[in-house]
JSON list of C-alpha atoms in Angstrom, two decimals:
[
{"chain": "S", "resi": 147, "resn": "UNK", "atom": "CA", "xyz": [122.87, 129.93, 102.50]},
{"chain": "S", "resi": 148, "resn": "UNK", "atom": "CA", "xyz": [123.83, 128.78, 106.10]},
{"chain": "S", "resi": 149, "resn": "UNK", "atom": "CA", "xyz": [127.27, 130.12, 107.72]},
{"chain": "S", "resi": 150, "resn": "UNK", "atom": "CA", "xyz": [129.61, 127.26, 108.74]},
{"chain": "S", "resi": 151, "resn": "UNK", "atom": "CA", "xyz": [129.08, 129.10, 112.49]},
{"chain": "S", "resi": 152, "resn": "UNK", "atom": "CA", "xyz": [125.16, 129.04, 112.04]},
{"chain": "S", "resi": 153, "resn": "UNK", "atom": "CA", "xyz": [125.14, 125.76, 111.08]},
{"chain": "S", "resi": 154, "resn": "UNK", "atom": "CA", "xyz": [124.51, 123.29, 114.18]},
{"chain": "S", "resi": 155, "resn": "UNK", "atom": "CA", "xyz": [122.05, 120.22, 115.34]},
{"chain": "S", "resi": 156, "resn": "UNK", "atom": "CA", "xyz": [120.20, 123.31, 116.94]},
{"chain": "S", "resi": 157, "resn": "UNK", "atom": "CA", "xyz": [118.16, 123.28, 113.85]},
{"chain": "S", "resi": 158, "resn": "UNK", "atom": "CA", "xyz": [114.95, 122.06, 113.86]},
{"chain": "S", "resi": 159, "resn": "UNK", "atom": "CA", "xyz": [114.91, 119.91, 110.77]},
{"chain": "S", "resi": 160, "resn": "UNK", "atom": "CA", "xyz": [112.33, 122.10, 108.89]},
{"chain": "S", "resi": 161, "resn": "UNK", "atom": "CA", "xyz": [114.39, 124.44, 108.53]},
{"chain": "S", "resi": 162, "resn": "UNK", "atom": "CA", "xyz": [117.68, 121.85, 107.69]},
{"chain": "S", "resi": 163, "resn": "UNK", "atom": "CA", "xyz": [115.14, 120.77, 104.46]},
{"chain": "S", "resi": 164, "resn": "UNK", "atom": "CA", "xyz": [114.01, 123.85, 103.13]},
{"chain": "S", "resi": 165, "resn": "UNK", "atom": "CA", "xyz": [117.69, 125.23, 103.16]},
{"chain": "S", "resi": 166, "resn": "UNK", "atom": "CA", "xyz": [118.67, 121.12, 102.04]},
{"chain": "S", "resi": 167, "resn": "UNK", "atom": "CA", "xyz": [115.42, 121.29, 99.29]},
{"chain": "S", "resi": 168, "resn": "UNK", "atom": "CA", "xyz": [116.94, 124.77, 98.10]},
{"chain": "S", "resi": 169, "resn": "UNK", "atom": "CA", "xyz": [120.69, 123.66, 97.28]},
{"chain": "S", "resi": 170, "resn": "UNK", "atom": "CA", "xyz": [122.62, 124.00, 100.82]},
{"chain": "S", "resi": 171, "resn": "UNK", "atom": "CA", "xyz": [124.52, 120.94, 100.79]},
{"chain": "S", "resi": 172, "resn": "UNK", "atom": "CA", "xyz": [125.94, 121.71, 104.85]},
{"chain": "S", "resi": 173, "resn": "UNK", "atom": "CA", "xyz": [121.74, 121.58, 105.68]},
{"chain": "S", "resi": 174, "resn": "UNK", "atom": "CA", "xyz": [121.80, 118.47, 103.79]},
{"chain": "S", "resi": 175, "resn": "UNK", "atom": "CA", "xyz": [124.83, 116.71, 105.40]},
{"chain": "S", "resi": 176, "resn": "UNK", "atom": "CA", "xyz": [123.42, 117.85, 108.66]},
{"chain": "S", "resi": 177, "resn": "UNK", "atom": "CA", "xyz": [120.67, 115.80, 107.83]},
{"chain": "S", "resi": 178, "resn": "UNK", "atom": "CA", "xyz": [122.09, 112.99, 106.44]},
{"chain": "S", "resi": 179, "resn": "UNK", "atom": "CA", "xyz": [124.46, 112.79, 109.80]},
{"chain": "S", "resi": 180, "resn": "UNK", "atom": "CA", "xyz": [120.99, 113.09, 112.10]},
{"chain": "S", "resi": 181, "resn": "UNK", "atom": "CA", "xyz": [119.30, 110.12, 110.75]},
{"chain": "S", "resi": 182, "resn": "UNK", "atom": "CA", "xyz": [122.02, 108.05, 109.90]},
{"chain": "S", "resi": 183, "resn": "UNK", "atom": "CA", "xyz": [121.52, 106.33, 113.31]},
{"chain": "S", "resi": 184, "resn": "UNK", "atom": "CA", "xyz": [117.96, 105.17, 111.56]},
{"chain": "S", "resi": 185, "resn": "UNK", "atom": "CA", "xyz": [118.81, 103.87, 108.99]},
{"chain": "S", "resi": 186, "resn": "UNK", "atom": "CA", "xyz": [121.54, 101.73, 110.44]},
{"chain": "S", "resi": 187, "resn": "UNK", "atom": "CA", "xyz": [119.85, 100.83, 112.75]},
{"chain": "S", "resi": 188, "resn": "UNK", "atom": "CA", "xyz": [117.30, 99.89, 110.65]},
{"chain": "S", "resi": 189, "resn": "UNK", "atom": "CA", "xyz": [119.45, 98.33, 108.32]},
{"chain": "S", "resi": 190, "resn": "UNK", "atom": "CA", "xyz": [120.89, 95.90, 111.32]},
{"chain": "S", "resi": 191, "resn": "UNK", "atom": "CA", "xyz": [117.11, 94.79, 112.42]},
{"chain": "S", "resi": 192, "resn": "UNK", "atom": "CA", "xyz": [116.54, 93.44, 108.15]},
{"chain": "S", "resi": 193, "resn": "UNK", "atom": "CA", "xyz": [120.31, 91.92, 108.76]},
{"chain": "S", "resi": 194, "resn": "UNK", "atom": "CA", "xyz": [119.57, 88.76, 108.91]},
{"chain": "S", "resi": 195, "resn": "UNK", "atom": "CA", "xyz": [116.01, 87.99, 106.84]},
{"chain": "S", "resi": 196, "resn": "UNK", "atom": "CA", "xyz": [117.29, 89.70, 104.01]},
{"chain": "S", "resi": 197, "resn": "UNK", "atom": "CA", "xyz": [119.42, 87.94, 101.95]},
{"chain": "S", "resi": 198, "resn": "UNK", "atom": "CA", "xyz": [121.31, 91.12, 101.07]},
{"chain": "S", "resi": 199, "resn": "UNK", "atom": "CA", "xyz": [124.85, 92.82, 102.29]},
{"chain": "S", "resi": 200, "resn": "UNK", "atom": "CA", "xyz": [123.67, 94.70, 105.38]},
{"chain": "S", "resi": 201, "resn": "UNK", "atom": "CA", "xyz": [125.92, 97.33, 103.42]},
{"chain": "S", "resi": 202, "resn": "UNK", "atom": "CA", "xyz": [123.03, 97.12, 101.03]},
{"chain": "S", "resi": 203, "resn": "UNK", "atom": "CA", "xyz": [120.76, 97.37, 102.74]},
{"chain": "S", "resi": 204, "resn": "UNK", "atom": "CA", "xyz": [121.94, 100.60, 104.66]},
{"chain": "S", "resi": 205, "resn": "UNK", "atom": "CA", "xyz": [122.34, 102.24, 100.70]},
{"chain": "S", "resi": 206, "resn": "UNK", "atom": "CA", "xyz": [118.98, 101.42, 99.66]},
{"chain": "S", "resi": 207, "resn": "UNK", "atom": "CA", "xyz": [117.65, 102.77, 103.54]},
{"chain": "S", "resi": 208, "resn": "UNK", "atom": "CA", "xyz": [119.85, 105.97, 102.61]},
{"chain": "S", "resi": 209, "resn": "UNK", "atom": "CA", "xyz": [118.29, 106.58, 99.57]},
{"chain": "S", "resi": 210, "resn": "UNK", "atom": "CA", "xyz": [114.83, 106.18, 101.06]},
{"chain": "S", "resi": 211, "resn": "UNK", "atom": "CA", "xyz": [115.78, 108.88, 103.11]},
{"chain": "S", "resi": 212, "resn": "UNK", "atom": "CA", "xyz": [117.25, 110.95, 100.59]},
{"chain": "S", "resi": 213, "resn": "UNK", "atom": "CA", "xyz": [113.75, 111.12, 98.95]},
{"chain": "S", "resi": 214, "resn": "UNK", "atom": "CA", "xyz": [111.81, 111.75, 101.89]},
{"chain": "S", "resi": 215, "resn": "UNK", "atom": "CA", "xyz": [114.13, 114.98, 102.92]},
{"chain": "S", "resi": 216, "resn": "UNK", "atom": "CA", "xyz": [113.59, 116.14, 98.90]},
{"chain": "S", "resi": 217, "resn": "UNK", "atom": "CA", "xyz": [109.68, 115.31, 99.08]},
{"chain": "S", "resi": 218, "resn": "UNK", "atom": "CA", "xyz": [108.49, 115.93, 102.81]},
{"chain": "S", "resi": 219, "resn": "UNK", "atom": "CA", "xyz": [105.70, 118.26, 103.05]},
{"chain": "S", "resi": 220, "resn": "UNK", "atom": "CA", "xyz": [105.37, 119.84, 106.02]},
{"chain": "S", "resi": 221, "resn": "UNK", "atom": "CA", "xyz": [101.33, 121.41, 105.34]},
{"chain": "S", "resi": 222, "resn": "UNK", "atom": "CA", "xyz": [100.19, 117.39, 105.79]},
{"chain": "S", "resi": 223, "resn": "UNK", "atom": "CA", "xyz": [100.93, 117.69, 110.17]},
{"chain": "S", "resi": 224, "resn": "UNK", "atom": "CA", "xyz": [103.35, 114.83, 110.17]},
{"chain": "S", "resi": 225, "resn": "UNK", "atom": "CA", "xyz": [106.69, 114.66, 111.88]},
{"chain": "S", "resi": 226, "resn": "UNK", "atom": "CA", "xyz": [109.38, 114.61, 109.54]},
{"chain": "S", "resi": 227, "resn": "UNK", "atom": "CA", "xyz": [110.83, 111.38, 111.54]},
{"chain": "S", "resi": 228, "resn": "UNK", "atom": "CA", "xyz": [107.80, 109.58, 111.28]},
{"chain": "S", "resi": 229, "resn": "UNK", "atom": "CA", "xyz": [108.45, 110.31, 107.44]},
{"chain": "S", "resi": 230, "resn": "UNK", "atom": "CA", "xyz": [111.28, 109.47, 107.60]},
{"chain": "S", "resi": 231, "resn": "UNK", "atom": "CA", "xyz": [111.04, 105.92, 109.42]},
{"chain": "S", "resi": 232, "resn": "UNK", "atom": "CA", "xyz": [108.18, 105.52, 107.01]},
{"chain": "S", "resi": 233, "resn": "UNK", "atom": "CA", "xyz": [110.03, 106.27, 103.32]},
{"chain": "S", "resi": 234, "resn": "UNK", "atom": "CA", "xyz": [113.41, 104.40, 104.88]},
{"chain": "S", "resi": 235, "resn": "UNK", "atom": "CA", "xyz": [111.08, 100.81, 106.51]},
{"chain": "S", "resi": 236, "resn": "UNK", "atom": "CA", "xyz": [109.34, 101.62, 102.24]},
{"chain": "S", "resi": 237, "resn": "UNK", "atom": "CA", "xyz": [112.64, 101.25, 100.36]},
{"chain": "S", "resi": 238, "resn": "UNK", "atom": "CA", "xyz": [114.11, 98.30, 102.63]},
{"chain": "S", "resi": 239, "resn": "UNK", "atom": "CA", "xyz": [111.29, 96.52, 101.45]},
{"chain": "S", "resi": 240, "resn": "UNK", "atom": "CA", "xyz": [111.29, 97.20, 98.14]},
{"chain": "S", "resi": 241, "resn": "UNK", "atom": "CA", "xyz": [114.78, 95.95, 97.95]},
{"chain": "S", "resi": 242, "resn": "UNK", "atom": "CA", "xyz": [114.58, 92.99, 99.60]},
{"chain": "S", "resi": 243, "resn": "UNK", "atom": "CA", "xyz": [111.10, 92.41, 97.73]},
{"chain": "S", "resi": 244, "resn": "UNK", "atom": "CA", "xyz": [113.23, 93.47, 94.41]},
{"chain": "S", "resi": 245, "resn": "UNK", "atom": "CA", "xyz": [115.59, 90.29, 95.94]},
{"chain": "S", "resi": 246, "resn": "UNK", "atom": "CA", "xyz": [112.72, 88.00, 96.74]},
{"chain": "S", "resi": 247, "resn": "UNK", "atom": "CA", "xyz": [111.25, 88.31, 93.13]},
{"chain": "S", "resi": 248, "resn": "UNK", "atom": "CA", "xyz": [114.45, 87.59, 91.44]},
{"chain": "S", "resi": 249, "resn": "UNK", "atom": "CA", "xyz": [114.55, 83.73, 92.99]},
{"chain": "S", "resi": 250, "resn": "UNK", "atom": "CA", "xyz": [116.50, 84.79, 96.54]},
{"chain": "S", "resi": 251, "resn": "UNK", "atom": "CA", "xyz": [115.50, 81.15, 98.15]},
{"chain": "S", "resi": 252, "resn": "UNK", "atom": "CA", "xyz": [116.38, 82.21, 101.62]},
{"chain": "S", "resi": 253, "resn": "UNK", "atom": "CA", "xyz": [114.25, 85.08, 101.26]},
{"chain": "S", "resi": 254, "resn": "UNK", "atom": "CA", "xyz": [111.44, 83.13, 100.08]},
{"chain": "S", "resi": 255, "resn": "UNK", "atom": "CA", "xyz": [111.80, 80.30, 102.61]},
{"chain": "S", "resi": 256, "resn": "UNK", "atom": "CA", "xyz": [111.71, 82.45, 105.68]},
{"chain": "S", "resi": 257, "resn": "UNK", "atom": "CA", "xyz": [108.83, 82.64, 108.33]},
{"chain": "S", "resi": 258, "resn": "UNK", "atom": "CA", "xyz": [107.44, 86.02, 109.30]},
{"chain": "S", "resi": 259, "resn": "UNK", "atom": "CA", "xyz": [108.27, 87.35, 112.50]},
{"chain": "S", "resi": 260, "resn": "UNK", "atom": "CA", "xyz": [104.54, 88.25, 114.44]},
{"chain": "S", "resi": 261, "resn": "UNK", "atom": "CA", "xyz": [106.11, 90.83, 116.86]},
{"chain": "S", "resi": 262, "resn": "UNK", "atom": "CA", "xyz": [107.12, 93.98, 114.52]},
{"chain": "S", "resi": 263, "resn": "UNK", "atom": "CA", "xyz": [108.62, 95.11, 117.60]},
{"chain": "S", "resi": 264, "resn": "UNK", "atom": "CA", "xyz": [111.63, 92.33, 117.40]},
{"chain": "S", "resi": 265, "resn": "UNK", "atom": "CA", "xyz": [112.88, 93.55, 114.23]},
{"chain": "S", "resi": 266, "resn": "UNK", "atom": "CA", "xyz": [113.31, 97.08, 115.99]},
{"chain": "S", "resi": 267, "resn": "UNK", "atom": "CA", "xyz": [114.89, 95.54, 119.06]},
{"chain": "S", "resi": 268, "resn": "UNK", "atom": "CA", "xyz": [118.38, 95.48, 117.18]},
{"chain": "S", "resi": 269, "resn": "UNK", "atom": "CA", "xyz": [120.94, 98.01, 118.11]},
{"chain": "S", "resi": 270, "resn": "UNK", "atom": "CA", "xyz": [124.16, 99.73, 116.28]},
{"chain": "S", "resi": 271, "resn": "UNK", "atom": "CA", "xyz": [127.32, 98.45, 117.67]},
{"chain": "S", "resi": 272, "resn": "UNK", "atom": "CA", "xyz": [129.43, 102.15, 118.77]},
{"chain": "S", "resi": 273, "resn": "UNK", "atom": "CA", "xyz": [131.99, 100.82, 116.60]},
{"chain": "S", "resi": 274, "resn": "UNK", "atom": "CA", "xyz": [130.15, 100.49, 113.58]},
{"chain": "S", "resi": 275, "resn": "UNK", "atom": "CA", "xyz": [128.20, 103.00, 113.55]},
{"chain": "S", "resi": 276, "resn": "UNK", "atom": "CA", "xyz": [132.03, 105.50, 113.87]},
{"chain": "S", "resi": 277, "resn": "UNK", "atom": "CA", "xyz": [132.89, 103.62, 110.72]},
{"chain": "S", "resi": 278, "resn": "UNK", "atom": "CA", "xyz": [129.68, 104.46, 108.99]},
{"chain": "S", "resi": 279, "resn": "UNK", "atom": "CA", "xyz": [129.38, 108.30, 109.92]},
{"chain": "S", "resi": 280, "resn": "UNK", "atom": "CA", "xyz": [132.96, 108.63, 108.67]},
{"chain": "S", "resi": 281, "resn": "UNK", "atom": "CA", "xyz": [132.61, 106.71, 105.63]},
{"chain": "S", "resi": 282, "resn": "UNK", "atom": "CA", "xyz": [129.55, 109.51, 105.72]},
{"chain": "S", "resi": 283, "resn": "UNK", "atom": "CA", "xyz": [131.02, 112.16, 106.04]},
{"chain": "S", "resi": 284, "resn": "UNK", "atom": "CA", "xyz": [134.16, 111.42, 103.54]},
{"chain": "S", "resi": 285, "resn": "UNK", "atom": "CA", "xyz": [131.31, 110.99, 101.26]},
{"chain": "S", "resi": 286, "resn": "UNK", "atom": "CA", "xyz": [129.23, 114.43, 101.65]},
{"chain": "S", "resi": 287, "resn": "UNK", "atom": "CA", "xyz": [133.19, 116.17, 101.49]},
{"chain": "S", "resi": 288, "resn": "UNK", "atom": "CA", "xyz": [133.27, 114.02, 98.07]},
{"chain": "S", "resi": 289, "resn": "UNK", "atom": "CA", "xyz": [130.85, 115.29, 97.06]},
{"chain": "S", "resi": 290, "resn": "UNK", "atom": "CA", "xyz": [131.11, 119.24, 98.15]},
{"chain": "S", "resi": 291, "resn": "UNK", "atom": "CA", "xyz": [134.40, 119.48, 96.80]},
{"chain": "S", "resi": 292, "resn": "UNK", "atom": "CA", "xyz": [135.35, 117.31, 94.19]},
{"chain": "S", "resi": 293, "resn": "UNK", "atom": "CA", "xyz": [131.70, 117.19, 91.61]},
{"chain": "S", "resi": 294, "resn": "UNK", "atom": "CA", "xyz": [130.57, 120.15, 89.62]},
{"chain": "S", "resi": 295, "resn": "UNK", "atom": "CA", "xyz": [126.96, 121.73, 89.72]},
{"chain": "S", "resi": 296, "resn": "UNK", "atom": "CA", "xyz": [125.38, 119.40, 86.93]},
{"chain": "S", "resi": 297, "resn": "UNK", "atom": "CA", "xyz": [127.71, 116.15, 89.03]},
{"chain": "S", "resi": 298, "resn": "UNK", "atom": "CA", "xyz": [125.76, 116.92, 92.15]},
{"chain": "S", "resi": 299, "resn": "UNK", "atom": "CA", "xyz": [122.41, 117.18, 90.37]},
{"chain": "S", "resi": 300, "resn": "UNK", "atom": "CA", "xyz": [122.56, 114.32, 88.34]},
{"chain": "S", "resi": 301, "resn": "UNK", "atom": "CA", "xyz": [123.78, 112.74, 91.40]},
{"chain": "S", "resi": 302, "resn": "UNK", "atom": "CA", "xyz": [120.79, 113.43, 93.62]},
{"chain": "S", "resi": 303, "resn": "UNK", "atom": "CA", "xyz": [118.50, 112.75, 90.89]},
{"chain": "S", "resi": 304, "resn": "UNK", "atom": "CA", "xyz": [120.32, 109.32, 90.46]},
{"chain": "S", "resi": 305, "resn": "UNK", "atom": "CA", "xyz": [119.81, 108.71, 94.71]},
{"chain": "S", "resi": 306, "resn": "UNK", "atom": "CA", "xyz": [116.09, 109.54, 94.32]},
{"chain": "S", "resi": 307, "resn": "UNK", "atom": "CA", "xyz": [115.53, 106.70, 92.17]},
{"chain": "S", "resi": 308, "resn": "UNK", "atom": "CA", "xyz": [115.16, 108.29, 89.23]},
{"chain": "S", "resi": 309, "resn": "UNK", "atom": "CA", "xyz": [115.91, 106.54, 85.24]},
{"chain": "S", "resi": 310, "resn": "UNK", "atom": "CA", "xyz": [118.58, 108.07, 82.82]},
{"chain": "S", "resi": 311, "resn": "UNK", "atom": "CA", "xyz": [116.33, 109.18, 80.72]},
{"chain": "S", "resi": 312, "resn": "UNK", "atom": "CA", "xyz": [113.85, 111.27, 83.80]},
{"chain": "S", "resi": 313, "resn": "UNK", "atom": "CA", "xyz": [117.08, 113.00, 84.66]},
{"chain": "S", "resi": 314, "resn": "UNK", "atom": "CA", "xyz": [117.81, 113.64, 81.14]},
{"chain": "S", "resi": 315, "resn": "UNK", "atom": "CA", "xyz": [114.05, 115.26, 80.47]},
{"chain": "S", "resi": 316, "resn": "UNK", "atom": "CA", "xyz": [114.94, 117.28, 84.16]},
{"chain": "S", "resi": 317, "resn": "UNK", "atom": "CA", "xyz": [117.90, 118.77, 83.42]},
{"chain": "S", "resi": 318, "resn": "UNK", "atom": "CA", "xyz": [117.04, 119.23, 79.33]},
{"chain": "S", "resi": 319, "resn": "UNK", "atom": "CA", "xyz": [119.68, 117.33, 78.33]},
{"chain": "S", "resi": 320, "resn": "UNK", "atom": "CA", "xyz": [120.54, 113.65, 76.48]},
{"chain": "S", "resi": 321, "resn": "UNK", "atom": "CA", "xyz": [120.30, 110.08, 78.22]},
{"chain": "S", "resi": 322, "resn": "UNK", "atom": "CA", "xyz": [124.31, 109.90, 77.40]},
{"chain": "S", "resi": 323, "resn": "UNK", "atom": "CA", "xyz": [125.41, 113.57, 79.21]},
{"chain": "S", "resi": 324, "resn": "UNK", "atom": "CA", "xyz": [123.49, 111.32, 82.22]},
{"chain": "S", "resi": 325, "resn": "UNK", "atom": "CA", "xyz": [125.87, 108.97, 81.76]},
{"chain": "S", "resi": 326, "resn": "UNK", "atom": "CA", "xyz": [129.21, 110.94, 81.08]},
{"chain": "S", "resi": 327, "resn": "UNK", "atom": "CA", "xyz": [128.04, 112.38, 84.19]},
{"chain": "S", "resi": 328, "resn": "UNK", "atom": "CA", "xyz": [128.00, 109.30, 86.23]},
{"chain": "S", "resi": 329, "resn": "UNK", "atom": "CA", "xyz": [130.81, 107.83, 84.43]},
{"chain": "S", "resi": 330, "resn": "UNK", "atom": "CA", "xyz": [133.07, 111.05, 85.99]},
{"chain": "S", "resi": 331, "resn": "UNK", "atom": "CA", "xyz": [132.02, 110.99, 89.32]},
{"chain": "S", "resi": 332, "resn": "UNK", "atom": "CA", "xyz": [133.01, 107.23, 89.27]},
{"chain": "S", "resi": 333, "resn": "UNK", "atom": "CA", "xyz": [136.16, 108.44, 88.47]},
{"chain": "S", "resi": 334, "resn": "UNK", "atom": "CA", "xyz": [136.27, 111.04, 90.61]},
{"chain": "S", "resi": 335, "resn": "UNK", "atom": "CA", "xyz": [135.95, 108.74, 93.33]},
{"chain": "S", "resi": 336, "resn": "UNK", "atom": "CA", "xyz": [137.67, 106.25, 92.70]},
{"chain": "S", "resi": 337, "resn": "UNK", "atom": "CA", "xyz": [140.64, 108.61, 92.52]},
{"chain": "S", "resi": 338, "resn": "UNK", "atom": "CA", "xyz": [140.11, 109.81, 95.93]},
{"chain": "S", "resi": 339, "resn": "UNK", "atom": "CA", "xyz": [138.95, 106.72, 97.08]}
]
């Protein structure tokens, strides 16, 4: 495990990813902080065309980032930043497609932008970025200080998009146990928030 002195922004992505996969929450937090601006920028670029709230798009992007962290394989010769960008974008697009398939009329009537750089040209508002980072710090602190090991595992797997039955199979427990853990997490979060 990393000591608080040795965890700093000088660690490369590969080191932090290895530590995060091994359960080091500070490494995971550092990676999330490092790439949250990229996720925010991408979410803002979809804001006017998505039919979703910007917070929902951002959350989908953060799920894509978590998925990138836990599925990254450096042996494939791709930079993590590139890999993460692709997974974040795919997760956001998947959410948009899901919204569209549920009958979101404004999205179905949207005329696609021909130049992809127009989507990426939005820069985050510093005040908005500060609020997102403060919320991210709060959530990371909540997870670290309030959840049991089992609750952390359940939450991590749920963030990765696994269903209750998939989580139950991985953790070798019942679906009701997974549901109970998620209910406890919600109650604890609501009490702290």
